[in-house]
mmCIF file of C-alpha atoms and ligand atoms in Angstrom:
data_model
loop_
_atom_site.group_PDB
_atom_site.id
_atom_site.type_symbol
_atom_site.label_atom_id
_atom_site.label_comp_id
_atom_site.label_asym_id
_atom_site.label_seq_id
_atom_site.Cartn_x
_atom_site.Cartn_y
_atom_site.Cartn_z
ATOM 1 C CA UNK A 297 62.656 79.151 122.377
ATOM 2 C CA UNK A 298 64.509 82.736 123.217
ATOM 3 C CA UNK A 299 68.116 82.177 122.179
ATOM 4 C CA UNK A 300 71.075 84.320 123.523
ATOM 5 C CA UNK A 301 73.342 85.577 120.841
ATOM 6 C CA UNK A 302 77.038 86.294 121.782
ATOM 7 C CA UNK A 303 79.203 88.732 118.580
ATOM 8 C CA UNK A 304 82.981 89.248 118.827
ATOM 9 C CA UNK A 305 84.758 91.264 116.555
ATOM 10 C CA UNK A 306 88.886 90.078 116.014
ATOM 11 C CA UNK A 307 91.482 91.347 114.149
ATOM 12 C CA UNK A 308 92.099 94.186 112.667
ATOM 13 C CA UNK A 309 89.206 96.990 112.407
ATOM 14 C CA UNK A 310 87.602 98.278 109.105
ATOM 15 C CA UNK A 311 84.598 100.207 108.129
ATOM 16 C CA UNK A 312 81.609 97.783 108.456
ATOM 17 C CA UNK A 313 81.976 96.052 111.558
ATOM 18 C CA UNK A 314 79.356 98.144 113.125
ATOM 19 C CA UNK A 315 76.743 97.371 110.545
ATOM 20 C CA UNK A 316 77.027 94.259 110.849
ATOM 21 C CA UNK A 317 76.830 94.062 114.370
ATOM 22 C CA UNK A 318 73.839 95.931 114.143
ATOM 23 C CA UNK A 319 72.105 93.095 111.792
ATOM 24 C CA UNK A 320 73.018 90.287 113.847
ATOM 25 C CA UNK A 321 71.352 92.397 116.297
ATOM 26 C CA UNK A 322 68.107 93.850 114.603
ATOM 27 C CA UNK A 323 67.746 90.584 113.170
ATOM 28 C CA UNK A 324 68.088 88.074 116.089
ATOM 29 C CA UNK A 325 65.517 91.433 117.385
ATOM 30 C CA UNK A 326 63.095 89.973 114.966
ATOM 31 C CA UNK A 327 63.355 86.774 116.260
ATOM 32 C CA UNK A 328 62.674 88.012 119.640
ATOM 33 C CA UNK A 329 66.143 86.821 120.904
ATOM 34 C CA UNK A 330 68.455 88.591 122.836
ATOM 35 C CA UNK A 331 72.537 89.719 121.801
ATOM 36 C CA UNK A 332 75.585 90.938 123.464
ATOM 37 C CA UNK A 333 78.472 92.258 122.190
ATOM 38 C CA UNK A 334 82.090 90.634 123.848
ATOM 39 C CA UNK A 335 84.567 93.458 124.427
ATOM 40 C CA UNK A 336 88.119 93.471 123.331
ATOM 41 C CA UNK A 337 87.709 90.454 120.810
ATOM 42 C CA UNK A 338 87.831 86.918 121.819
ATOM 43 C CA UNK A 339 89.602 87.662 125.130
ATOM 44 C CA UNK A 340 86.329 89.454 126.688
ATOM 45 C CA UNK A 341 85.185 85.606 126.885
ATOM 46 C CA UNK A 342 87.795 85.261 129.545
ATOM 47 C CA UNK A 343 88.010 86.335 133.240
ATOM 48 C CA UNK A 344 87.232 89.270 133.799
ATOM 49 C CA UNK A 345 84.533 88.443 131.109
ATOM 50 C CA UNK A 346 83.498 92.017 129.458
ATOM 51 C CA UNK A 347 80.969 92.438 127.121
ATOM 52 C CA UNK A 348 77.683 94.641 126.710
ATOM 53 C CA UNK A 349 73.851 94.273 125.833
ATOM 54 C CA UNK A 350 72.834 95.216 122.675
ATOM 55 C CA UNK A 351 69.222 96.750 122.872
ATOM 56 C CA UNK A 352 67.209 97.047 119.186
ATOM 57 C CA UNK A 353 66.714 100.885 120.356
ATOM 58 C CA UNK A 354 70.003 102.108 121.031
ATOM 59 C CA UNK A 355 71.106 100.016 117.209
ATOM 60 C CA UNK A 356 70.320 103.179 115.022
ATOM 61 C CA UNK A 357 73.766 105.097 114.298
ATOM 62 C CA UNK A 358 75.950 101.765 113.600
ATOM 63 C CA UNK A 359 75.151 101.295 110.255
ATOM 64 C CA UNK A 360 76.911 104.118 109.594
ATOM 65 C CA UNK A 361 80.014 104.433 111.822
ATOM 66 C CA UNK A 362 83.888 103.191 111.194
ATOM 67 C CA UNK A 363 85.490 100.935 113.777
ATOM 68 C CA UNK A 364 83.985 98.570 116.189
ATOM 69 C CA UNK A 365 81.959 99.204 119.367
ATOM 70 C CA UNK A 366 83.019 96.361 120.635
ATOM 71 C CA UNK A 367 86.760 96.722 120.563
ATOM 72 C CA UNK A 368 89.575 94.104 118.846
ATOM 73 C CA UNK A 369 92.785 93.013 118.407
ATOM 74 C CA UNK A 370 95.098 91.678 115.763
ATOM 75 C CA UNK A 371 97.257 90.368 118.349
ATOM 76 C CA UNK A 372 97.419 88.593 121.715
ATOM 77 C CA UNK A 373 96.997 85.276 123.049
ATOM 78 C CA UNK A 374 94.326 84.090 120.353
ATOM 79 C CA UNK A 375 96.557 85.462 117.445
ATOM 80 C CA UNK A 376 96.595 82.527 115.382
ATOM 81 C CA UNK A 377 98.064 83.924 111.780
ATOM 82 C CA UNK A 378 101.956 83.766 111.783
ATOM 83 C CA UNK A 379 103.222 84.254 108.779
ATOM 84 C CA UNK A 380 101.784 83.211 104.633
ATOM 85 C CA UNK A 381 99.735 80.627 104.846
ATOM 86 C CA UNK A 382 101.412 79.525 108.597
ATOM 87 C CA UNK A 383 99.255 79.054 111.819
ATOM 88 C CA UNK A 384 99.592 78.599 115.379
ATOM 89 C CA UNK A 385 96.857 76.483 117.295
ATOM 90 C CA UNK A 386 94.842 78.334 120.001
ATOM 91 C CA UNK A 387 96.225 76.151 123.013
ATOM 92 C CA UNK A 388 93.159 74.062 124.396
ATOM 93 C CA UNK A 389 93.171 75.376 128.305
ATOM 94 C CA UNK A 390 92.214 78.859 126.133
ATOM 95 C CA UNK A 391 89.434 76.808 124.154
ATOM 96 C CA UNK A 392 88.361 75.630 127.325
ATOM 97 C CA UNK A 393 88.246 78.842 129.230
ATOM 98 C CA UNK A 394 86.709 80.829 126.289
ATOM 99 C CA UNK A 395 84.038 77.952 125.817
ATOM 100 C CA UNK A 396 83.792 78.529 130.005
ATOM 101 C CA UNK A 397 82.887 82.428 129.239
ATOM 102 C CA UNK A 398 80.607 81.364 126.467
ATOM 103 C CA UNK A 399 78.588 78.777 129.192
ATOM 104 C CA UNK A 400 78.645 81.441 131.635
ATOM 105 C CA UNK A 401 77.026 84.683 129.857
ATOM 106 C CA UNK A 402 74.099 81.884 128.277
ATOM 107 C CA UNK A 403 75.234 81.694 124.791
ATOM 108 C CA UNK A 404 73.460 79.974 122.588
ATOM 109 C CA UNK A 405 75.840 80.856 119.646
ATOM 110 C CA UNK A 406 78.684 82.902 118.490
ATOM 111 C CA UNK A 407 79.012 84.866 115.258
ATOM 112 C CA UNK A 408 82.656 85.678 114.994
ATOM 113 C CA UNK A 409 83.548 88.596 112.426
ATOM 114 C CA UNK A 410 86.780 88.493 111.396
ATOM 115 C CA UNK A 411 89.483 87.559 108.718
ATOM 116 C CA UNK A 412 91.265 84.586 108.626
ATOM 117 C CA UNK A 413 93.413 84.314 111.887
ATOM 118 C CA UNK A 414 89.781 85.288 113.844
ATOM 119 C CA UNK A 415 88.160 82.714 111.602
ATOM 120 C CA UNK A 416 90.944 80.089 112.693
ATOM 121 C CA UNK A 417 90.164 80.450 116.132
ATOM 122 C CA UNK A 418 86.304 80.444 115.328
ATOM 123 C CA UNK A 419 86.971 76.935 113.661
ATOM 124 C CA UNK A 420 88.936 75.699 116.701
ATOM 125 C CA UNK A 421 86.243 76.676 118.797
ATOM 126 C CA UNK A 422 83.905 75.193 116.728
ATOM 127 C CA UNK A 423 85.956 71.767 116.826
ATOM 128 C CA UNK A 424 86.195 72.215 120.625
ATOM 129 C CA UNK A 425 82.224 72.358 120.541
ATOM 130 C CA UNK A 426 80.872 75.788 120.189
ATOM 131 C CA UNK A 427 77.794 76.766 118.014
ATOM 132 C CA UNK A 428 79.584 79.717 115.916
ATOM 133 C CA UNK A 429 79.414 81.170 112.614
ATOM 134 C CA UNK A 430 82.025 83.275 111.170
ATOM 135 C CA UNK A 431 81.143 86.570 108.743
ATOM 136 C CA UNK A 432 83.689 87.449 106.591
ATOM 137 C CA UNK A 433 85.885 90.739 107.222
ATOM 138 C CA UNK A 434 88.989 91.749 105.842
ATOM 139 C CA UNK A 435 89.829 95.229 103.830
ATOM 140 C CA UNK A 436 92.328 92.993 101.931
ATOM 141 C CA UNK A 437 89.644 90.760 100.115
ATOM 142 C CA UNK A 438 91.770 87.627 101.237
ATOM 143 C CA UNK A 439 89.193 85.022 102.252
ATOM 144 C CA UNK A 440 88.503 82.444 100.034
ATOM 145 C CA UNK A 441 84.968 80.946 99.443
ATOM 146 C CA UNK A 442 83.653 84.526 99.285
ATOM 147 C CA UNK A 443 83.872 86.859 96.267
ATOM 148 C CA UNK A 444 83.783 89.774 98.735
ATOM 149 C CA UNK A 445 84.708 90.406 102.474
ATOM 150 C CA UNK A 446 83.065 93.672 103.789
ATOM 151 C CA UNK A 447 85.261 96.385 104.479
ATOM 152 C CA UNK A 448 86.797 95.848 100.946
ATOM 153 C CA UNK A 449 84.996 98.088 99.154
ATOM 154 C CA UNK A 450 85.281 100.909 101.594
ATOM 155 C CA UNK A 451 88.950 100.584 101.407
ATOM 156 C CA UNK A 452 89.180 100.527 97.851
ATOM 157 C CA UNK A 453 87.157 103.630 97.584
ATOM 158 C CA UNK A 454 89.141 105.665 100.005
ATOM 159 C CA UNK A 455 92.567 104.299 97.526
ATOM 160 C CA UNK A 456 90.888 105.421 94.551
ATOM 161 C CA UNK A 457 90.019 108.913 96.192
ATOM 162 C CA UNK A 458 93.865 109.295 97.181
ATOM 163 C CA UNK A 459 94.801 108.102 93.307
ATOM 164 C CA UNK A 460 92.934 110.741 92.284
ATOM 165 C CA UNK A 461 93.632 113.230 94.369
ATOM 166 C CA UNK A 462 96.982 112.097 93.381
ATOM 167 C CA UNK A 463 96.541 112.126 90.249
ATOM 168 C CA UNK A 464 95.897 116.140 89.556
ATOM 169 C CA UNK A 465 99.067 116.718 91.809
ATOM 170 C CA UNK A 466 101.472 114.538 89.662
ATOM 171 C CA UNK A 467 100.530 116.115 86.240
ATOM 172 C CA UNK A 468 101.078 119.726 87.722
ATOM 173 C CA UNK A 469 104.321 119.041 88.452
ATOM 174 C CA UNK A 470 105.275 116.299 86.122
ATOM 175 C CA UNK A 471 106.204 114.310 88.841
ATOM 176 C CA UNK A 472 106.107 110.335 89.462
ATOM 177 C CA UNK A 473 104.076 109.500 92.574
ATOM 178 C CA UNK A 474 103.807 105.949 94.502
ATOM 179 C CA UNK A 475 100.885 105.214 96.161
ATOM 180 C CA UNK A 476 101.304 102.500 98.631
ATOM 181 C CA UNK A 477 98.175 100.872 99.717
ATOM 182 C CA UNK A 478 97.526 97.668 102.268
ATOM 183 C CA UNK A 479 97.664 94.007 100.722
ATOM 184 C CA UNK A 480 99.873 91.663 102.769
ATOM 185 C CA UNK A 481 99.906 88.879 100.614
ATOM 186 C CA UNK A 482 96.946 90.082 98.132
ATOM 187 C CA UNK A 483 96.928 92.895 96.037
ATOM 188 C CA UNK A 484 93.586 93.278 95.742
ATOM 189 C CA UNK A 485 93.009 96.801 96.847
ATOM 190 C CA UNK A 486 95.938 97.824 94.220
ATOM 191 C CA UNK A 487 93.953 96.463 91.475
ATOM 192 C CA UNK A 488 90.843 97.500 92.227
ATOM 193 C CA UNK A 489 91.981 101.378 93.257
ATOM 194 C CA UNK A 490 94.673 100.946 90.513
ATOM 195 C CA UNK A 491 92.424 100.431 87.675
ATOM 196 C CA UNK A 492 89.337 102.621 88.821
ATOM 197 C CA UNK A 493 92.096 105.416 89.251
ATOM 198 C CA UNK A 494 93.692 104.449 85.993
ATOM 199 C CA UNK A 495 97.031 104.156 87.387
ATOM 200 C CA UNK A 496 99.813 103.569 85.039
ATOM 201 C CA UNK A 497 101.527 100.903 87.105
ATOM 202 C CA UNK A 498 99.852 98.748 89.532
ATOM 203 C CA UNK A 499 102.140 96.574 91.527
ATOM 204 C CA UNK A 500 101.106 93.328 94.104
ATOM 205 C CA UNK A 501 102.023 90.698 95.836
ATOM 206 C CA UNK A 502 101.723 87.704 93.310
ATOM 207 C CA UNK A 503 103.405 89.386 90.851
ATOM 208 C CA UNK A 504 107.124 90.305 91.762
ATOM 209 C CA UNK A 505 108.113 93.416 89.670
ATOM 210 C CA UNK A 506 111.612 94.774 88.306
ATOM 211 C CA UNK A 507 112.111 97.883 87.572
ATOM 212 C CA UNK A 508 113.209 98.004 83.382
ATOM 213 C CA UNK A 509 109.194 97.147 83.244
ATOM 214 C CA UNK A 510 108.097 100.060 85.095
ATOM 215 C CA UNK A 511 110.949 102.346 83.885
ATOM 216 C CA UNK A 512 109.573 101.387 80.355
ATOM 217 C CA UNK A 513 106.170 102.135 81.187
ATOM 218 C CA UNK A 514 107.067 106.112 82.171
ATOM 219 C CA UNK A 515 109.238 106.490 79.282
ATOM 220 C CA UNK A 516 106.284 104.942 76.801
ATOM 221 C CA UNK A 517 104.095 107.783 78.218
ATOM 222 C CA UNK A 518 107.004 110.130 77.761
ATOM 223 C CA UNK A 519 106.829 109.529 73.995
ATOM 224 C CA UNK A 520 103.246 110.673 73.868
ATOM 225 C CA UNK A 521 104.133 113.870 76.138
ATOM 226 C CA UNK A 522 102.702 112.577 79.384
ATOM 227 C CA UNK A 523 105.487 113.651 82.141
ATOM 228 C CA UNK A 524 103.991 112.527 84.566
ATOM 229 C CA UNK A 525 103.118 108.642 86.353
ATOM 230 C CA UNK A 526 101.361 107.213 89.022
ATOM 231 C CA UNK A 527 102.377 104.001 90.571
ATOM 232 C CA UNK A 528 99.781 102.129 92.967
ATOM 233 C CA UNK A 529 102.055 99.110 95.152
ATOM 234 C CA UNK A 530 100.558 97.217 97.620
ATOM 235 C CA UNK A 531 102.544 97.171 101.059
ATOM 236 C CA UNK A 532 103.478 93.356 100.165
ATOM 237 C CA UNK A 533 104.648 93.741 96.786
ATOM 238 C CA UNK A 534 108.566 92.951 96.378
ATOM 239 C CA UNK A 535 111.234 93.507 93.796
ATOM 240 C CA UNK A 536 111.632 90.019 91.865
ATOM 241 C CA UNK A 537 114.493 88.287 93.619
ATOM 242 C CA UNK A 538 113.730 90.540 97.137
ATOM 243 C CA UNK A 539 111.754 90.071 100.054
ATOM 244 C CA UNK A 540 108.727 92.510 101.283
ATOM 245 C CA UNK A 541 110.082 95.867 103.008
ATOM 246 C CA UNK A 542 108.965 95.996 106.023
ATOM 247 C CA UNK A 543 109.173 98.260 109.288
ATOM 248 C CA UNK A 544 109.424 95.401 111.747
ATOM 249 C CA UNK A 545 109.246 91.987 113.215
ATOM 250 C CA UNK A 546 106.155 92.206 115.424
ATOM 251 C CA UNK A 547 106.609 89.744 118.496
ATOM 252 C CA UNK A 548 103.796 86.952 117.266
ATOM 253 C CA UNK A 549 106.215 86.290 114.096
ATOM 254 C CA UNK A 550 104.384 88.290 111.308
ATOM 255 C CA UNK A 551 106.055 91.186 110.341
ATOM 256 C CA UNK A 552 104.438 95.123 109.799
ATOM 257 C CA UNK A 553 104.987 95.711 106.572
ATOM 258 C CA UNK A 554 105.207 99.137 105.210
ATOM 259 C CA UNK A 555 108.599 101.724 103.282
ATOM 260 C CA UNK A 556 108.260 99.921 99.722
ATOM 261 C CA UNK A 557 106.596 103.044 97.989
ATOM 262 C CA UNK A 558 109.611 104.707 99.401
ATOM 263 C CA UNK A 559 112.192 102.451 97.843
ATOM 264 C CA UNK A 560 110.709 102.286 94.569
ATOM 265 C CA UNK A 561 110.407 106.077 94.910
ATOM 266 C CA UNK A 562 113.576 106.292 95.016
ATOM 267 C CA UNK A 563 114.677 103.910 92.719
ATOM 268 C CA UNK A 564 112.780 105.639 89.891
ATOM 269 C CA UNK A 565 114.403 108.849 90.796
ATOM 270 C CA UNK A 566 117.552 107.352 90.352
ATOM 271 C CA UNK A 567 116.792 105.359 87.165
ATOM 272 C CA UNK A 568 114.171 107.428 85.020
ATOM 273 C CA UNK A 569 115.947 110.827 86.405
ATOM 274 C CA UNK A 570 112.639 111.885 87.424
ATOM 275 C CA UNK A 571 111.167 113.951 90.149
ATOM 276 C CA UNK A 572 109.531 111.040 92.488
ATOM 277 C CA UNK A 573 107.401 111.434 95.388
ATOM 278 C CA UNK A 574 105.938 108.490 97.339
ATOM 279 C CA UNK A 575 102.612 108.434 99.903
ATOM 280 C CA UNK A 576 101.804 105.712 102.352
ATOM 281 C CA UNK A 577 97.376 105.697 102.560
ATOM 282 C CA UNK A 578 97.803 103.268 105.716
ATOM 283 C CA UNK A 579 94.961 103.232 108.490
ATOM 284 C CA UNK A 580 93.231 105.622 106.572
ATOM 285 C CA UNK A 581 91.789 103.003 104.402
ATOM 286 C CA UNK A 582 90.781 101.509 107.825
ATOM 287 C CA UNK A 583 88.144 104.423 109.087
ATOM 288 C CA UNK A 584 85.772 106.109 108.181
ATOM 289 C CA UNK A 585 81.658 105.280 107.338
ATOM 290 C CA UNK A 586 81.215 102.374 105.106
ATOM 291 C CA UNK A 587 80.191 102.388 101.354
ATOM 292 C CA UNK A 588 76.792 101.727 100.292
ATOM 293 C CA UNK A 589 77.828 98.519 98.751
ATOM 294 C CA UNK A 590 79.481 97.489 101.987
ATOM 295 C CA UNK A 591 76.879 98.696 103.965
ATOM 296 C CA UNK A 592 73.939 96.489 102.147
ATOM 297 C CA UNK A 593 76.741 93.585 102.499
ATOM 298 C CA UNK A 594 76.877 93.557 106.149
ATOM 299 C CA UNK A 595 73.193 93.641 106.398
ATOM 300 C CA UNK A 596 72.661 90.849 104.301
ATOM 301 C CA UNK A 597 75.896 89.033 106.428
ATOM 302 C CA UNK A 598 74.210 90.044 109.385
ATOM 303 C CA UNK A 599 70.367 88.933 108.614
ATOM 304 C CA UNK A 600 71.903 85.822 107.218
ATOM 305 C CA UNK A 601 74.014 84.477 109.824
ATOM 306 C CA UNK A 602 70.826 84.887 112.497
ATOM 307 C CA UNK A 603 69.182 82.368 109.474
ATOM 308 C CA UNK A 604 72.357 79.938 109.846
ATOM 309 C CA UNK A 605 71.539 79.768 113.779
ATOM 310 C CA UNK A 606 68.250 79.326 113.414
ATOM 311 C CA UNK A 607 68.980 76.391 111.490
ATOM 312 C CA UNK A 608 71.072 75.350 113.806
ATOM 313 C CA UNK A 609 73.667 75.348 110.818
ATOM 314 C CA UNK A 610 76.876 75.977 112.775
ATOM 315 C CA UNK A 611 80.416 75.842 111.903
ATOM 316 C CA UNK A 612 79.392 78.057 108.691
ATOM 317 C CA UNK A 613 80.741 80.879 107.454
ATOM 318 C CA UNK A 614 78.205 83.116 105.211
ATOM 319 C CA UNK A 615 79.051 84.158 102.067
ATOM 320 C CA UNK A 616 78.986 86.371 98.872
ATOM 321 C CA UNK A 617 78.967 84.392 95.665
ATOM 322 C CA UNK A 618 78.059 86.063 92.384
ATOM 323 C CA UNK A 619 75.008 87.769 93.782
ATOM 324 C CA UNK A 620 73.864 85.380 96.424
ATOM 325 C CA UNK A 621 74.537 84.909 100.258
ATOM 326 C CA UNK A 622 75.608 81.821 101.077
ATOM 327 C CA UNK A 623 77.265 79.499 103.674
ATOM 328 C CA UNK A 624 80.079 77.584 103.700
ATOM 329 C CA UNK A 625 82.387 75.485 106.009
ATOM 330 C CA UNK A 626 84.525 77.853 107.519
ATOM 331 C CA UNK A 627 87.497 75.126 107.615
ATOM 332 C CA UNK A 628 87.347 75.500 103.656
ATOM 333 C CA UNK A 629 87.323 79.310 103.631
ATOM 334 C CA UNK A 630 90.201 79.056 106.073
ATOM 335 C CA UNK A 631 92.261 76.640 104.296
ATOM 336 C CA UNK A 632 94.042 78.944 101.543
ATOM 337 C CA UNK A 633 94.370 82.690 101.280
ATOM 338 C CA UNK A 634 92.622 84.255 98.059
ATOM 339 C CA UNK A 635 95.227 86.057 96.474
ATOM 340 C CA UNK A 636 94.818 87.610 92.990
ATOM 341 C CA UNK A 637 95.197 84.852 90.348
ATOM 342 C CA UNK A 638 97.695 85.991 87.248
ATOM 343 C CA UNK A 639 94.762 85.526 84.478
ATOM 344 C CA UNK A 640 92.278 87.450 86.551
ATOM 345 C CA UNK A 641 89.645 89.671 84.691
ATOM 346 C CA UNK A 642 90.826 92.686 86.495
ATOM 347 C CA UNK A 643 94.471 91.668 85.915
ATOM 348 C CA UNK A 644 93.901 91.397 82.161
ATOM 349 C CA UNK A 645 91.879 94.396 81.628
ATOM 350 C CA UNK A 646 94.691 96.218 83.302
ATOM 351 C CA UNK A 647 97.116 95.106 81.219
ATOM 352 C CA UNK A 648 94.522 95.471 77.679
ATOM 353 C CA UNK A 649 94.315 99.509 79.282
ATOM 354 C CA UNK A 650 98.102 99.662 78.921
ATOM 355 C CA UNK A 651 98.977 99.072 82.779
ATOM 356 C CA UNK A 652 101.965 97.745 83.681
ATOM 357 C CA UNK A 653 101.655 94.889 86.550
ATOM 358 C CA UNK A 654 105.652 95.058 86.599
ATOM 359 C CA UNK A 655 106.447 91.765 85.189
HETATM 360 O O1 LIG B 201 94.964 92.399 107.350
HETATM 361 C C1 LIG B 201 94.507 93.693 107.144
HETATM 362 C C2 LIG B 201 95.626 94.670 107.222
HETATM 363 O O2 LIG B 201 95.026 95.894 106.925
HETATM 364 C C3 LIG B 201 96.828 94.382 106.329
HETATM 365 O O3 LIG B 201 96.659 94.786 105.005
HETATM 366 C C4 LIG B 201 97.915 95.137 107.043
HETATM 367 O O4 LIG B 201 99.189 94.616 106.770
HETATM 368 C C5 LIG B 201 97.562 94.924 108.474
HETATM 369 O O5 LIG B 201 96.159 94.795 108.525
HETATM 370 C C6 LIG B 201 98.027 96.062 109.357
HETATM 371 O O6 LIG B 201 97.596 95.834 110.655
HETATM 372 P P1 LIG B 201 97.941 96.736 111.929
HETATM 373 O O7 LIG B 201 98.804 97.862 111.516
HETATM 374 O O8 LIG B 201 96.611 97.181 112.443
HETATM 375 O O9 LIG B 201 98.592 95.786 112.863
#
């Protein structure tokens, strides 16, 4: 039987989203169903309903290209991620009017991309009766039950291009430069970009620094005539006994984070008397193509969550574990973040090259 096949991208954007819509595509294709794309995230289900027909033919440049066709948001009235860990319900006239949209364009199922607050609302959805299946996005690497999100690896490659760049800039002028990267509650990217970069301090969430540690770190290179440092922080890290620096309080609760490369920039002026500099790599680790590695991710996301609704599998969420696809219940991926654990392999080898995590 010919199934209909309804994709909506939520949250924020990052480089992948396009391949993978073009998977769930080509492959439900194969299957000789038909998809749609829903504009504008989850609220294209609702009146005016907008969304758009994907044809096989016109699939061909989206492997390749940042952003999302279809449009999201990160905020708005199916915003469900306040705060750490804290989340509102989706209000159940919305479940009823989206699952209304989702009755009216034929859907036979939903594949939701998106991090966890998208993924939330996916799982209410689900609970409220809808055939979906969630693919895992995020450039922060924060959903659990998946060792990768796509978009990660993108965004760690475009923070190790800016540490180097950085890098050649800082030991010309025998300067100290920050680096801040995103990571709202995981510092993920900072490890990843801090140790392919081989920064000399790498700074995150779930391990509040002070600054004698770093300060030590710059003066241990001094002794072996390096005059120069590069610090990579992610946007969440904080001073121990501080909270996060950041530019506002948005109206849904969570705040925009963003200024603590500045402060520590400053700080280590002030403290190591040296020349400090800081950079904030913000939305650029959001654009741009996709890496290979990310690319051959979302296809195998893509191809796989078609499988799932085949199966009639719903209330998934597919998976990368070791080197398998998998699925799992999206209520478990949802249930914790996945920050970076203290005894992580990354976080030790960091430490065994020298690195100083702050602490
Ligand atoms: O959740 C992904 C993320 O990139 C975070 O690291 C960052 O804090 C947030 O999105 C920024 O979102 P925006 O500026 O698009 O609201």
């Amino acid at each position: 039987m010919t199934k209909r096949i309804g994709i909506v991208t939520g949250g924020g954007d990052c480089p992948g989203l396009n391949a993978v819509i073009r998977a769930v595509s080509k492959a439900a294709a194969k299957r000789g169903w038909e998809s749609i794309g829903i504009l504008g995230g989850y609220e294209g289900l609702l009146e005016p309903r907008r969304h758009m027909e994907l044809h096989y033919e016109q699939l061909g440049d989206l492997l390749t290209r940042g952003g999302t066709i279809l449009g999201t948001a990160n905020r708005g009235r199916f915003s469900t991620r306040v705060g750490h860990g804290e989340r509102r319900r989706v209000p159940n006239d919305l479940l009823a009017a989206t699952k209304a949209g989702f009755d009216a364009l034929n859907l036979s199922a939903l594949v939701c991309l998106g991090g966890d607050g998208t993924l939330t609302t996916a799982q209410q959805l689900h609970e409220f009766g809808l055939p979906v299946i969630g693919i895992p996005k995020t450039i922060d690497n924060d959903l659990d039950c998946t060792d990768y999100t796509f978009g990660f690896d993108s965004a760690v490659a475009c923070a190790t291009d800016a540490v180097d760049r950085l890098h050649t800039t800082a030991e010309s002028h025998n300067r100290v430069i920050v680096l801040e990267v995103m990571g709202r509650y995981s510092g993920w990217i900072a490890l990843y970009a801090g140790v392919a970069g081989g920064a000399d301090a790498i700074l995150i969430p779930e391990i509040p620094f002070r600054y004698e540690s770093i300060q030590g770190r710059i003066r241990e290179r001094e002794s072996h005539g390096k005059l120069f440092a590069l610090i990579v922080v992610a946007e969440g890290a904080r001073q121990k006994g501080h909270d996060m620096v950041s530019i506002a309080e948005r109206e849904d609760g969570e705040v925009r984070l963003g200024g603590i490369s500045a402060v520590i920039a400053r700080e280590i002026e002030h403290l190591a008397g040296r020349e400090a500099r800081n950079v904030v790599l913000g939305h650029l680790q959001r654009g741009g193509t996709p890496t290979p590695f990310d690319r051959a991710l979302c296809t195998m996301f893509g191809a796989s969550a078609i499988d799932l609704v085949a199966a009639g599998d719903f209330g998934k969420m597919v998976a990368f574990q070791g080197t398998e696809v998998t699925a799992v219940p999206i209520q478990k991926a949802i249930e914790r973040l996945k920050t970076v654990p203290p005894d992580d392999t990354l976080v030790r080898t960091a430490r065994a090259m020298g690195i100083s995590l702050g602490d």
